[in-house]
Coordinates of C-alpha atoms in Angstrom, one line a residue:
Chain L
X1 CA -41.7 -55.9 -81.7
X2 CA -38.2 -57.1 -81.9
X3 CA -37.9 -57.8 -78.2
X4 CA -41.1 -59.8 -78.3
X5 CA -40.1 -61.9 -81.3
X6 CA -36.7 -62.6 -79.7
X7 CA -38.2 -63.6 -76.4
X8 CA -37.5 -67.3 -75.7
X9 CA -40.4 -69.7 -75.9
X10 CA -41.6 -70.7 -72.4
X11 CA -42.5 -74.3 -71.5
X12 CA -44.7 -75.8 -68.9
X13 CA -42.4 -78.6 -67.6
X14 CA -45.5 -80.7 -66.8
X15 CA -45.8 -81.3 -70.6
X16 CA -42.3 -82.8 -70.8
X17 CA -43.0 -84.9 -67.7
X18 CA -46.3 -86.2 -69.2
X19 CA -44.9 -86.9 -72.6
X20 CA -41.9 -88.8 -71.1
X21 CA -44.2 -90.8 -68.8
X22 CA -46.4 -91.8 -71.7
X23 CA -43.4 -92.9 -73.7
X24 CA -42.1 -94.9 -70.7
X25 CA -45.6 -96.3 -70.2
X26 CA -45.6 -97.6 -73.8
X27 CA -42.2 -99.2 -73.4
X28 CA -42.7 -100.7 -70.0
X29 CA -46.0 -102.3 -68.9
X30 CA -44.9 -102.0 -65.3
X31 CA -45.0 -98.2 -65.3
X32 CA -48.1 -96.9 -63.5
X33 CA -49.3 -93.5 -62.4
X34 CA -50.9 -92.8 -59.0
X35 CA -52.7 -89.6 -58.2
X36 CA -55.1 -87.9 -55.9
X37 CA -57.9 -86.7 -58.1
X38 CA -55.1 -84.8 -60.0
X39 CA -55.4 -86.3 -63.4
X40 CA -55.7 -82.8 -65.0
X41 CA -53.3 -80.8 -62.8
X42 CA -50.7 -83.6 -63.2
X43 CA -51.3 -83.7 -66.9
X44 CA -52.1 -87.5 -66.8
X45 CA -55.0 -87.3 -69.2
X46 CA -52.9 -88.8 -72.1
X47 CA -51.5 -91.5 -69.8
X48 CA -55.0 -92.4 -68.7
X49 CA -56.4 -92.6 -72.1
X50 CA -53.6 -94.8 -73.3
X51 CA -53.2 -97.0 -70.2
X52 CA -56.5 -96.8 -68.3
X53 CA -55.7 -99.8 -66.2
X54 CA -52.4 -98.3 -65.1
X55 CA -53.8 -95.0 -63.9
X56 CA -54.6 -95.4 -60.2
X57 CA -56.6 -92.5 -58.8
X58 CA -57.1 -92.9 -55.1
X59 CA -59.2 -89.7 -54.8
X60 CA -58.5 -87.0 -52.3
X61 CA -56.4 -89.1 -49.9
X62 CA -52.7 -88.4 -50.0
X63 CA -51.6 -90.6 -47.1
X64 CA -53.3 -93.5 -48.8
X65 CA -51.8 -92.4 -52.2
X66 CA -48.2 -92.6 -51.0
X67 CA -48.8 -95.9 -49.1
X68 CA -50.5 -97.4 -52.2
X69 CA -47.5 -96.3 -54.2
X70 CA -45.2 -98.3 -51.9
X71 CA -47.4 -101.3 -52.1
X72 CA -47.5 -101.2 -55.9
X73 CA -43.7 -101.1 -56.0
X74 CA -43.6 -104.1 -53.6
X75 CA -45.8 -105.9 -56.1
X76 CA -43.2 -105.3 -58.9
X77 CA -44.6 -102.2 -60.6
X78 CA -42.9 -98.9 -61.2
X79 CA -45.1 -96.2 -59.8
X80 CA -45.0 -92.5 -60.4
X81 CA -47.0 -90.9 -57.6
X82 CA -48.1 -87.5 -58.8
X83 CA -49.8 -84.7 -56.8
X84 CA -49.5 -81.1 -56.0
X85 CA -46.1 -80.8 -54.2
X86 CA -47.7 -79.1 -51.2
X87 CA -50.0 -82.1 -50.5
X88 CA -47.6 -84.8 -51.6
X89 CA -44.9 -83.7 -49.2
X90 CA -46.8 -81.9 -46.5
X91 CA -49.9 -84.1 -46.0
X92 CA -48.1 -87.4 -46.4
X93 CA -44.7 -86.6 -45.1
X94 CA -44.7 -89.5 -42.6
X95 CA -45.7 -91.9 -45.4
X96 CA -42.8 -90.5 -47.5
X97 CA -40.5 -91.1 -44.6
X98 CA -41.5 -94.5 -43.5
X99 CA -43.2 -96.2 -46.5
X100 CA -40.9 -94.7 -49.2
X101 CA -37.5 -93.5 -47.9
X102 CA -37.0 -95.8 -44.9
X103 CA -38.4 -98.8 -46.8
X104 CA -36.4 -97.8 -49.8
X105 CA -39.4 -98.4 -52.0
X106 CA -38.9 -98.0 -55.8
X107 CA -41.4 -95.2 -56.0
X108 CA -41.0 -91.9 -58.0
X109 CA -42.7 -89.1 -56.1
X110 CA -43.6 -86.2 -58.5
X111 CA -44.5 -83.0 -56.8
X112 CA -46.4 -80.9 -59.3
X113 CA -46.8 -77.1 -59.1
X114 CA -44.2 -76.7 -56.5
X115 CA -42.8 -73.5 -55.0
X116 CA -45.3 -70.7 -55.4
X117 CA -46.8 -71.9 -58.7
X118 CA -50.2 -71.6 -57.1
X119 CA -49.2 -68.0 -56.2
X120 CA -52.6 -66.3 -55.7
X121 CA -54.1 -69.3 -53.9
X122 CA -51.9 -68.5 -50.9
X123 CA -49.5 -70.2 -48.6
X124 CA -51.7 -73.4 -48.0
X125 CA -51.0 -74.2 -51.7
X126 CA -47.4 -73.0 -51.8
X127 CA -44.8 -75.7 -51.5
X128 CA -41.8 -73.7 -50.3
X129 CA -40.9 -76.2 -47.5
X130 CA -40.5 -79.3 -49.6
X131 CA -36.7 -79.3 -50.1
X132 CA -36.3 -79.0 -46.3
X133 CA -38.8 -81.7 -45.5
X134 CA -37.5 -84.2 -48.1
X135 CA -33.7 -83.6 -48.2
X136 CA -33.3 -84.8 -44.6
X137 CA -34.6 -88.2 -45.6
X138 CA -32.0 -90.9 -46.3
X139 CA -32.3 -92.8 -49.6
X140 CA -34.3 -90.1 -51.3
X141 CA -32.7 -88.1 -54.1
X142 CA -34.3 -84.6 -54.4
X143 CA -34.4 -83.1 -57.9
X144 CA -35.8 -79.8 -59.3
X145 CA -35.2 -79.6 -63.0
X146 CA -34.7 -76.2 -64.6
X147 CA -36.4 -76.6 -68.0
X148 CA -38.4 -79.0 -70.1
X149 CA -35.3 -80.8 -71.4
X150 CA -33.9 -81.5 -67.9
X151 CA -37.4 -82.5 -66.8
X152 CA -37.7 -85.2 -69.5
X153 CA -34.1 -86.3 -68.8
X154 CA -34.7 -86.6 -65.0
X155 CA -37.9 -88.5 -65.5
X156 CA -36.1 -90.9 -67.8
X157 CA -33.3 -91.3 -65.3
X158 CA -35.7 -91.8 -62.4
X159 CA -37.3 -94.7 -64.3
X160 CA -34.0 -96.5 -64.5
X161 CA -32.9 -95.8 -60.9
X162 CA -33.7 -98.6 -58.5
X163 CA -35.0 -96.6 -55.5
X164 CA -37.1 -93.7 -54.4
X165 CA -36.8 -90.3 -56.1
X166 CA -38.5 -86.9 -55.4
X167 CA -39.0 -84.9 -58.6
X168 CA -40.0 -81.3 -57.9
X169 CA -41.7 -79.8 -60.9
X170 CA -43.4 -76.5 -61.6
X171 CA -46.1 -75.3 -63.9
X172 CA -44.6 -71.8 -64.3
X173 CA -43.2 -71.4 -67.9
X174 CA -39.4 -71.5 -68.3
X175 CA -37.2 -71.3 -71.4
X176 CA -35.1 -74.2 -72.4
X177 CA -31.5 -73.8 -71.2
X178 CA -29.8 -77.2 -71.6
X179 CA -28.8 -78.8 -74.9
X180 CA -31.5 -81.0 -76.4
X181 CA -29.4 -84.1 -76.0
X182 CA -28.8 -83.5 -72.2
X183 CA -28.4 -86.6 -70.2
X184 CA -29.4 -86.2 -66.5
X185 CA -26.7 -87.0 -64.0
X186 CA -27.9 -87.1 -60.4
X187 CA -25.8 -85.1 -58.0
X188 CA -24.0 -83.2 -60.8
X189 CA -24.4 -79.5 -61.4
X190 CA -24.4 -78.1 -65.0
X191 CA -22.1 -75.3 -65.9
X192 CA -24.2 -72.8 -67.9
X193 CA -21.7 -70.0 -67.9
X194 CA -18.2 -69.6 -66.6
X195 CA -16.7 -66.7 -64.7
X196 CA -14.4 -65.9 -61.8
X197 CA -16.1 -63.0 -59.9
X198 CA -18.9 -65.0 -58.2
X199 CA -20.9 -68.2 -58.6
X200 CA -24.7 -68.0 -59.0
X201 CA -26.4 -71.3 -58.2
X202 CA -30.1 -72.2 -58.7
X203 CA -32.5 -74.8 -59.8
X204 CA -36.1 -75.1 -61.0
X205 CA -37.7 -71.8 -62.1
X206 CA -34.7 -69.8 -60.8
X207 CA -32.0 -71.0 -63.1
X208 CA -33.0 -68.9 -66.1
X209 CA -33.2 -65.9 -63.8
X210 CA -29.6 -66.5 -62.8
X211 CA -28.6 -66.7 -66.4
X212 CA -30.2 -63.3 -67.1
X213 CA -28.5 -61.9 -63.9
X214 CA -25.2 -63.1 -65.2
X215 CA -25.8 -61.3 -68.5
X216 CA -26.6 -58.1 -66.6
X217 CA -23.3 -58.5 -64.7
X218 CA -21.4 -59.2 -67.8
X219 CA -22.7 -55.9 -69.2
X220 CA -20.9 -54.3 -66.3
X221 CA -17.7 -56.2 -66.9
X222 CA -18.4 -58.8 -64.1
X223 CA -18.1 -62.4 -65.1
X224 CA -20.2 -64.7 -63.0
X225 CA -20.2 -68.5 -63.1
X226 CA -23.7 -70.0 -63.3
X227 CA -24.5 -73.5 -62.1
X228 CA -27.8 -75.3 -62.5
X229 CA -28.0 -77.6 -59.5
X230 CA -31.1 -79.6 -59.9
X231 CA -30.1 -82.2 -57.4
X232 CA -30.5 -80.9 -53.8
X233 CA -29.7 -84.3 -52.3
X234 CA -27.1 -85.5 -52.8
X235 CA -25.6 -82.1 -53.2
X236 CA -22.7 -81.7 -55.7
X237 CA -19.9 -81.1 -53.1
X238 CA -17.2 -81.0 -55.8
X239 CA -18.9 -78.2 -57.8
X240 CA -19.5 -76.2 -54.6
X241 CA -15.9 -76.5 -53.5
X242 CA -14.7 -75.6 -57.0
X243 CA -17.0 -72.6 -57.0
X244 CA -15.4 -71.2 -53.8
X245 CA -11.9 -72.0 -55.0
X246 CA -12.4 -70.4 -58.5
X247 CA -14.8 -67.5 -57.7
X248 CA -14.6 -66.9 -53.9
X249 CA -18.3 -66.3 -53.3
X250 CA -21.6 -68.1 -53.9
X251 CA -25.1 -66.6 -54.3
X252 CA -28.0 -69.0 -54.4
X253 CA -31.7 -68.5 -55.3
X254 CA -34.6 -70.8 -55.0
X255 CA -38.4 -70.9 -55.1
X256 CA -38.4 -72.1 -51.6
X257 CA -37.9 -70.8 -48.0
X258 CA -34.4 -69.6 -47.3
X259 CA -34.6 -72.1 -44.4
X260 CA -33.5 -75.6 -45.2
X261 CA -33.4 -75.6 -49.0
X262 CA -30.8 -75.5 -51.8
X263 CA -29.0 -72.6 -50.3
X264 CA -28.8 -74.3 -46.9
X265 CA -27.6 -77.5 -48.5
X266 CA -24.8 -75.6 -50.2
X267 CA -24.0 -73.6 -47.0
X268 CA -23.5 -76.9 -45.2
X269 CA -20.8 -77.8 -47.7
X270 CA -19.3 -74.3 -47.7
X271 CA -19.0 -74.3 -43.9
X272 CA -17.5 -77.7 -43.7
X273 CA -15.3 -77.7 -46.8
X274 CA -14.6 -74.2 -48.1
X275 CA -15.7 -71.2 -46.0
X276 CA -16.5 -68.2 -48.2
X277 CA -19.1 -65.4 -48.3
X278 CA -22.5 -66.5 -49.3
X279 CA -25.9 -65.1 -49.9
X280 CA -29.1 -67.2 -49.9
X281 CA -32.1 -65.8 -51.8
X282 CA -35.6 -67.3 -51.5
X283 CA -38.7 -66.7 -49.5
X284 CA -37.3 -65.2 -46.3
X285 CA -39.0 -67.4 -43.7
X286 CA -42.5 -66.0 -44.0
X287 CA -45.8 -66.9 -45.4
X288 CA -45.9 -65.2 -48.8
X289 CA -48.5 -62.4 -49.6
X290 CA -50.9 -62.6 -52.4
X291 CA -49.5 -62.6 -55.9
X292 CA -48.4 -64.8 -58.8
X293 CA -45.2 -66.8 -58.6
X294 CA -43.4 -64.5 -61.0
X295 CA -44.6 -61.4 -58.9
X296 CA -43.5 -63.1 -55.7
X297 CA -40.1 -64.1 -57.0
X298 CA -39.5 -60.4 -57.9
X299 CA -41.0 -59.3 -54.6
X300 CA -38.5 -61.4 -52.7
X301 CA -35.5 -59.9 -54.6
X302 CA -35.1 -62.6 -57.3
X303 CA -35.6 -60.5 -60.4
X304 CA -32.5 -60.8 -62.6
X305 CA -31.7 -57.1 -61.8
X306 CA -32.0 -57.7 -58.1
X307 CA -30.0 -60.8 -58.2
X308 CA -27.2 -58.9 -60.1
X309 CA -27.3 -56.2 -57.4
X310 CA -27.1 -58.9 -54.6
X311 CA -24.2 -60.5 -56.5
X312 CA -22.3 -57.2 -56.6
X313 CA -22.8 -56.7 -52.8
X314 CA -21.6 -60.2 -52.2
X315 CA -18.5 -59.6 -54.4
X316 CA -17.8 -56.5 -52.3
X317 CA -18.0 -58.6 -49.1
X318 CA -15.6 -61.1 -50.7
X319 CA -12.9 -58.5 -51.1
X320 CA -13.6 -56.9 -47.7
X321 CA -15.1 -53.7 -49.1
X322 CA -18.7 -54.5 -48.1
Chain E
X1 CA -50.8 -128.7 -40.2
X2 CA -53.7 -129.4 -37.8
X3 CA -55.1 -126.8 -35.3
X4 CA -53.5 -128.8 -32.4
X5 CA -50.1 -128.4 -34.0
X6 CA -50.7 -124.7 -34.6
X7 CA -51.7 -124.3 -31.0
X8 CA -48.5 -126.0 -29.9
X9 CA -46.4 -123.7 -32.1
X10 CA -48.3 -120.6 -30.9
X11 CA -47.5 -121.6 -27.3
X12 CA -43.8 -122.0 -28.1
X13 CA -43.8 -118.5 -29.7
X14 CA -45.5 -117.1 -26.6
X15 CA -42.9 -118.6 -24.4
X16 CA -40.0 -117.3 -26.5
X17 CA -41.7 -113.9 -26.6
X18 CA -42.1 -113.6 -22.8
X19 CA -38.5 -114.7 -22.4
X20 CA -37.2 -112.2 -25.0
X21 CA -39.1 -109.3 -23.4
X22 CA -37.9 -110.2 -20.0
X23 CA -34.3 -110.4 -21.2
X24 CA -34.4 -107.3 -23.3
X25 CA -36.2 -105.3 -20.6
X26 CA -38.7 -103.9 -23.2
X27 CA -41.3 -104.9 -25.7
X28 CA -45.0 -104.8 -26.3
X29 CA -46.0 -108.0 -24.6
X30 CA -49.8 -107.5 -24.3
X31 CA -50.4 -106.9 -28.0
X32 CA -48.0 -109.7 -28.9
X33 CA -49.9 -112.2 -26.8
X34 CA -53.2 -111.2 -28.5
X35 CA -51.7 -111.5 -32.0
X36 CA -49.5 -114.6 -31.8
X37 CA -52.3 -117.1 -32.7
X38 CA -53.0 -115.1 -35.9
X39 CA -49.3 -114.9 -36.8
X40 CA -48.9 -118.6 -36.3
X41 CA -51.9 -119.5 -38.5
X42 CA -50.6 -117.2 -41.2
X43 CA -47.0 -118.4 -41.3
X44 CA -47.5 -122.1 -40.5
X45 CA -50.7 -122.8 -42.5
X46 CA -52.1 -120.0 -44.7
X47 CA -49.3 -118.0 -46.4
X48 CA -47.8 -119.2 -49.6
X49 CA -44.2 -118.4 -48.8
X50 CA -40.6 -119.6 -49.4
X51 CA -38.3 -118.8 -46.5
X52 CA -35.2 -119.4 -48.6
X53 CA -36.6 -117.0 -51.3
X54 CA -38.2 -114.1 -49.2
X55 CA -38.6 -111.9 -52.3
X56 CA -40.2 -114.6 -54.5
X57 CA -42.6 -112.6 -56.7
X58 CA -45.5 -115.1 -56.2
X59 CA -45.3 -115.0 -52.4
X60 CA -48.4 -114.0 -50.4
X61 CA -47.8 -110.7 -48.7
X62 CA -48.2 -110.1 -45.0
X63 CA -47.9 -106.6 -43.6
X64 CA -47.6 -106.2 -39.8
X65 CA -49.2 -102.8 -39.5
X66 CA -49.1 -102.9 -35.7
X67 CA -45.3 -102.8 -36.0
X68 CA -44.8 -102.5 -32.3
X69 CA -45.3 -106.2 -31.9
X70 CA -42.3 -106.8 -34.1
X71 CA -40.8 -109.3 -31.6
X72 CA -43.7 -111.7 -32.1
X73 CA -43.1 -111.4 -35.9
X74 CA -39.4 -112.0 -35.5
X75 CA -39.9 -115.1 -33.5
X76 CA -42.5 -116.4 -35.9
X77 CA -40.2 -115.7 -38.9
X78 CA -37.3 -117.3 -37.2
X79 CA -39.4 -120.4 -36.3
X80 CA -40.5 -120.5 -40.0
X81 CA -36.9 -120.4 -41.2
X82 CA -36.5 -116.8 -42.4
X83 CA -33.8 -116.0 -39.8
X84 CA -31.7 -117.9 -37.3
X85 CA -33.7 -118.6 -34.1
X86 CA -30.7 -117.8 -31.9
X87 CA -30.7 -114.3 -33.3
X88 CA -33.8 -113.5 -31.3
X89 CA -31.5 -113.0 -28.3
X90 CA -30.2 -109.9 -30.0
X91 CA -33.6 -108.2 -29.9
X92 CA -33.1 -104.4 -29.1
X93 CA -29.4 -104.8 -28.6
X94 CA -27.0 -102.3 -30.2
X95 CA -26.7 -102.8 -34.0
X96 CA -29.1 -105.7 -33.9
X97 CA -31.3 -105.8 -37.1
X98 CA -34.1 -106.7 -34.7
X99 CA -35.2 -103.3 -33.5
X100 CA -38.5 -102.4 -31.9
X101 CA -40.2 -102.1 -35.3
X102 CA -39.6 -104.3 -38.3
X103 CA -37.2 -103.2 -41.1
X104 CA -37.8 -104.7 -44.6
X105 CA -34.3 -103.9 -45.8
X106 CA -32.7 -105.9 -42.9
X107 CA -35.0 -108.7 -41.9
X108 CA -36.0 -111.3 -44.5
X109 CA -39.7 -111.8 -44.7
X110 CA -40.6 -108.2 -43.7
X111 CA -42.5 -106.5 -46.6
X112 CA -42.5 -102.9 -45.6
X113 CA -41.3 -100.8 -42.6
X114 CA -44.0 -100.1 -40.1
X115 CA -44.1 -98.5 -36.7
X116 CA -46.1 -95.3 -37.0
X117 CA -49.7 -96.6 -37.0
X118 CA -52.1 -96.4 -40.0
X119 CA -49.4 -97.2 -42.6
X120 CA -49.7 -100.9 -43.3
X121 CA -53.2 -100.9 -44.8
X122 CA -52.6 -98.4 -47.5
X123 CA -49.4 -100.3 -48.5
X124 CA -51.3 -103.5 -48.5
X125 CA -54.0 -102.0 -50.8
X126 CA -51.1 -101.1 -53.2
X127 CA -49.8 -104.7 -53.0
X128 CA -53.3 -106.1 -53.8
X129 CA -53.8 -103.6 -56.5
X130 CA -50.5 -104.5 -58.1
X131 CA -51.6 -108.2 -58.1
X132 CA -54.7 -107.2 -60.0
X133 CA -52.8 -105.1 -62.6
X134 CA -50.2 -107.9 -63.1
X135 CA -52.8 -110.7 -63.0
X136 CA -50.7 -112.3 -60.2
X137 CA -52.5 -114.7 -57.8
X138 CA -50.8 -113.8 -54.5
X139 CA -53.0 -112.8 -51.6
X140 CA -52.3 -109.8 -49.3
X141 CA -52.9 -109.9 -45.6
X142 CA -52.5 -107.0 -43.2
X143 CA -52.8 -107.1 -39.4
X144 CA -53.8 -103.9 -37.6
X145 CA -54.5 -103.1 -34.0
X146 CA -58.0 -102.0 -33.0
X147 CA -56.8 -98.7 -31.5
X148 CA -54.8 -98.2 -34.7
X149 CA -58.1 -98.0 -36.6
X150 CA -58.4 -94.5 -35.1
X151 CA -55.8 -93.4 -37.7
X152 CA -57.7 -91.7 -40.6
X153 CA -55.3 -93.1 -43.2
X154 CA -56.9 -96.6 -42.6
X155 CA -60.3 -95.3 -43.7
X156 CA -58.8 -93.8 -46.8
X157 CA -57.4 -97.2 -47.6
X158 CA -60.6 -99.1 -46.7
X159 CA -62.6 -96.9 -49.0
X160 CA -60.1 -97.4 -51.9
X161 CA -59.9 -101.2 -51.4
X162 CA -63.6 -101.4 -52.0
X163 CA -63.5 -99.0 -55.0
X164 CA -60.7 -101.1 -56.6
X165 CA -62.6 -104.4 -55.9
X166 CA -59.7 -105.9 -54.0
X167 CA -61.1 -109.4 -53.2
X168 CA -57.4 -110.4 -52.9
X169 CA -57.0 -108.4 -49.7
X170 CA -57.7 -109.6 -46.1
X171 CA -57.5 -107.1 -43.2
X172 CA -57.3 -108.6 -39.7
X173 CA -58.1 -106.3 -36.9
X174 CA -56.6 -107.5 -33.6
X175 CA -59.6 -106.4 -31.5
X176 CA -58.2 -106.8 -28.0
X177 CA -60.1 -103.8 -26.8
X178 CA -57.1 -101.9 -25.3
X179 CA -54.7 -99.3 -26.6
X180 CA -51.6 -98.0 -25.0
X181 CA -53.2 -95.8 -22.3
X182 CA -56.7 -97.2 -21.7
X183 CA -59.5 -99.2 -23.3
X184 CA -60.9 -98.2 -26.7
X185 CA -64.2 -97.6 -25.0
X186 CA -62.6 -94.9 -22.7
X187 CA -60.6 -93.4 -25.6
X188 CA -62.3 -93.3 -29.0
X189 CA -64.5 -96.3 -29.4
X190 CA -64.7 -97.3 -33.0
X191 CA -66.3 -100.7 -32.1
X192 CA -68.3 -102.3 -33.5
X193 CA -66.1 -102.6 -36.5
X194 CA -68.3 -105.0 -38.4
X195 CA -71.0 -102.6 -39.4
X196 CA -68.5 -99.9 -40.4
X197 CA -66.5 -102.2 -42.7
X198 CA -69.7 -103.6 -44.2
X199 CA -71.0 -100.1 -44.9
X200 CA -67.7 -99.4 -46.7
X201 CA -68.3 -102.4 -49.0
X202 CA -66.3 -105.1 -47.3
X203 CA -67.1 -108.6 -46.3
X204 CA -66.7 -109.1 -42.6
X205 CA -66.1 -112.2 -40.5
X206 CA -66.1 -112.0 -36.7
X207 CA -64.1 -114.6 -34.9
X208 CA -62.4 -115.5 -31.7
X209 CA -58.9 -114.5 -32.7
X210 CA -57.3 -116.7 -30.1
X211 CA -59.0 -119.9 -31.3
X212 CA -57.1 -121.6 -34.1
X213 CA -60.2 -123.5 -35.4
X214 CA -61.8 -120.1 -36.1
X215 CA -58.7 -118.3 -37.3
X216 CA -57.7 -120.6 -40.1
X217 CA -61.0 -120.8 -42.0
X218 CA -61.4 -117.0 -41.7
X219 CA -58.0 -116.4 -43.2
X220 CA -58.7 -118.9 -46.0
X221 CA -62.1 -117.4 -46.9
X222 CA -62.4 -115.9 -50.4
X223 CA -65.2 -113.8 -51.9
X224 CA -66.0 -111.0 -54.2
X225 CA -65.0 -108.1 -52.0
X226 CA -62.1 -107.1 -49.7
X227 CA -62.4 -109.2 -46.5
X228 CA -62.1 -107.9 -42.9
X229 CA -61.7 -110.3 -40.1
X230 CA -62.6 -108.7 -36.8
X231 CA -60.5 -110.9 -34.5
X232 CA -61.8 -110.7 -30.9
X233 CA -58.7 -111.3 -28.9
X234 CA -57.4 -110.8 -25.3
X235 CA -54.6 -108.5 -24.6
X236 CA -52.0 -110.6 -22.8
X237 CA -53.7 -113.8 -23.8
X238 CA -52.3 -116.9 -22.2
X239 CA -51.0 -115.1 -19.1
X240 CA -53.5 -114.7 -16.3
X241 CA -52.3 -111.5 -14.7
X242 CA -51.7 -109.7 -18.0
X243 CA -55.0 -110.5 -19.6
X244 CA -57.2 -107.5 -20.6
X245 CA -55.0 -105.1 -18.7
X246 CA -54.1 -101.9 -20.5
X247 CA -51.0 -101.4 -18.4
X248 CA -49.5 -104.6 -19.9
X249 CA -49.3 -102.8 -23.3
X250 CA -45.6 -102.5 -22.8
X251 CA -44.8 -103.4 -19.3
X252 CA -42.0 -105.8 -18.5
X253 CA -42.5 -108.6 -16.1
X254 CA -40.4 -108.7 -12.9
X255 CA -38.7 -111.9 -11.8
X256 CA -41.7 -113.2 -9.9
X257 CA -44.2 -112.3 -12.7
X258 CA -41.8 -113.9 -15.3
X259 CA -41.7 -117.1 -13.3
X260 CA -45.6 -117.2 -13.2
X261 CA -45.9 -116.4 -16.9
X262 CA -43.5 -119.1 -17.9
X263 CA -45.2 -121.6 -15.6
X264 CA -48.6 -120.8 -17.0
X265 CA -47.5 -121.1 -20.6
X266 CA -45.5 -124.3 -20.0
X267 CA -48.5 -125.8 -18.2
X268 CA -50.7 -125.1 -21.1
X269 CA -48.2 -126.8 -23.3
X270 CA -48.0 -130.0 -21.5

C-alpha cells in the first residue's frame, strides 16, 4: 500500500501541450492548430471549441497538412501542426524538408504519440526514426520534453521562437521531474543529479527511467550524473564535453532506434571533442515486436535495473577492466 | 499595361532566358518558354506587389510550384525591380543566390522554396486560408506544370481548397502536354483537367496560355469557388525547333541553334 501511495503521479504530456496551446490561443489570435483528422489524438478538442475558426483540419492528408502549415505561416499566422509523429515525419518528410526547414517557415511541428507509444499497433505506427530524419535538417530544432512541465515550457518557447521547431511528444505517462517554474532553454541540458562515475543522458519518456537507474546505482555506492537532454538539435556540446571530463563515460537511452538519434548526436560530439567509452541504448535497429511502449522499453534493456547494469559495465570499460 | 506591352515584355524575357540558358549551359528552357506569358501577365499586370517591400503583408502571393523554371521567374522578378537585372548573369554560378530552384530566403519576391514537384499548391492553400482567417484581401496564385499534377499531394490540396471555400485562390496549370521524358499521353495522362477540377468543386477556365488577351482576364476572374486556369501552352513556345518537343525539357541550344532562337525571338519583337 505504501509503495502505491508513494508512486509519483504520471502525466500524459499531451494534456500540458493542449492546455498551453489553448492559453497561447487566447493570448494571440494568430495561433492556429493544423491537424490530419487528429483532433482527438492531438487533444485539440478544447482548442477547437474555443477557437473553431483557427482549427484547420485537412483530413487524412499529411503532405497537404505540412504544406498548408507553411502557407499559413507565410500569411502571418503562427501554426502548430499536430499529428501522430510517425505520419508527420515519415509521410511528409519532404514537405518538412523543403516547405518548413529549407524555407525556414515559422511552423511548429508537433509529433504526438512518438516513439513506441502506439506499441501494440506495430512498427507502422511507431516513430522511432524521427530524430534521425529531422535532426539532419538545417534550421529545425528537435525537442523531446521529459515531463509535463518541460512540455508546457517548450511549447511556450516554441511560440516565441521565430522559425520552425519539431516537438516530439508522447502519450505514455511520465512523472514530473523538473521544477514547476522551469524555463525551457533550447540546446541546454538539465542536470537532474550529479555524480562522477558515469553520465546517464536521456530525453522524453526515458529521462525518469535514468533517474531511477541512478538511484539504484547510488544504492550500490556509485554516483551517476543524470542529464535530461530534450534538445537533440542543436546538441548541447558543452554538457557532453563536461560529462566526459567529469565522469569519463556516457550512457544514453532513448525511445528511438539506436541509429541516428540522441545517442548518435552525442557520439558525434564525443568522437570529435572528447573521446570516451559510450553505450547507446534504444531500439537496436529492428522493427519492434508486439507489446506496449513500457514493455518494449524493458524488452530492449531500458528498465532502470537494466540501465544500471549497463552503466556498471560501461564504468568497467572506462577503467579498462571490462 | 495593354496586351501589346505585355507581349513585348514577354518577348524580352524569352530572349534573356535563352541567352542565360546558353551562357549557363543548363536550364529548363522548354517549360520556361511555355510559362513566360503567364509570368509576365502576373507580374506586370495582375499581382498587387511592391518590389521595394517584398514582404508587404497585403501583397498578392505567387507560388512557382514548377520550381525548375526558376530562371524565367528570376528574369521576371529582375525586370519588375525585385533584384538587379545584371544579376541574371550569375545564374547557376558558384555561390549565386540564383540556383536552379528558387530560394525564398535569398531571392526577394520568392514566397516559398520549391523544386520537388507537388509542393506549391498545398502551400498556396495555406496562404489563401490564412487570408480568410485574417480577413486579408490578398489573392494567392500558384503555377504548376501539367506533368506535376501526377503528384498526389496536389489532389489533397485541391480537395481541401474546395472544402475551405477558397475563392481567393487561383491555380494555373501550364498544360504544355510534355513532361521530362515524354508526353503526358505516353506517361500518365491526367488530361482533360477541366472535368477533374470541376468534379472537385472548382471553377475552371480553359485558355490559350500563350495569348495575353486570354491570360489576363482569366487571372482577374473572381467567383465563389477556387479557380483553376487550364492554360493550354506550347513547350518551347516562340522558338520553332523547340516547340512541342519533349527533348527540349532541359536541353541547351548549341551555337547554331542559339543563333536561330535569338533571331526568331528578335524577329517577333520587331
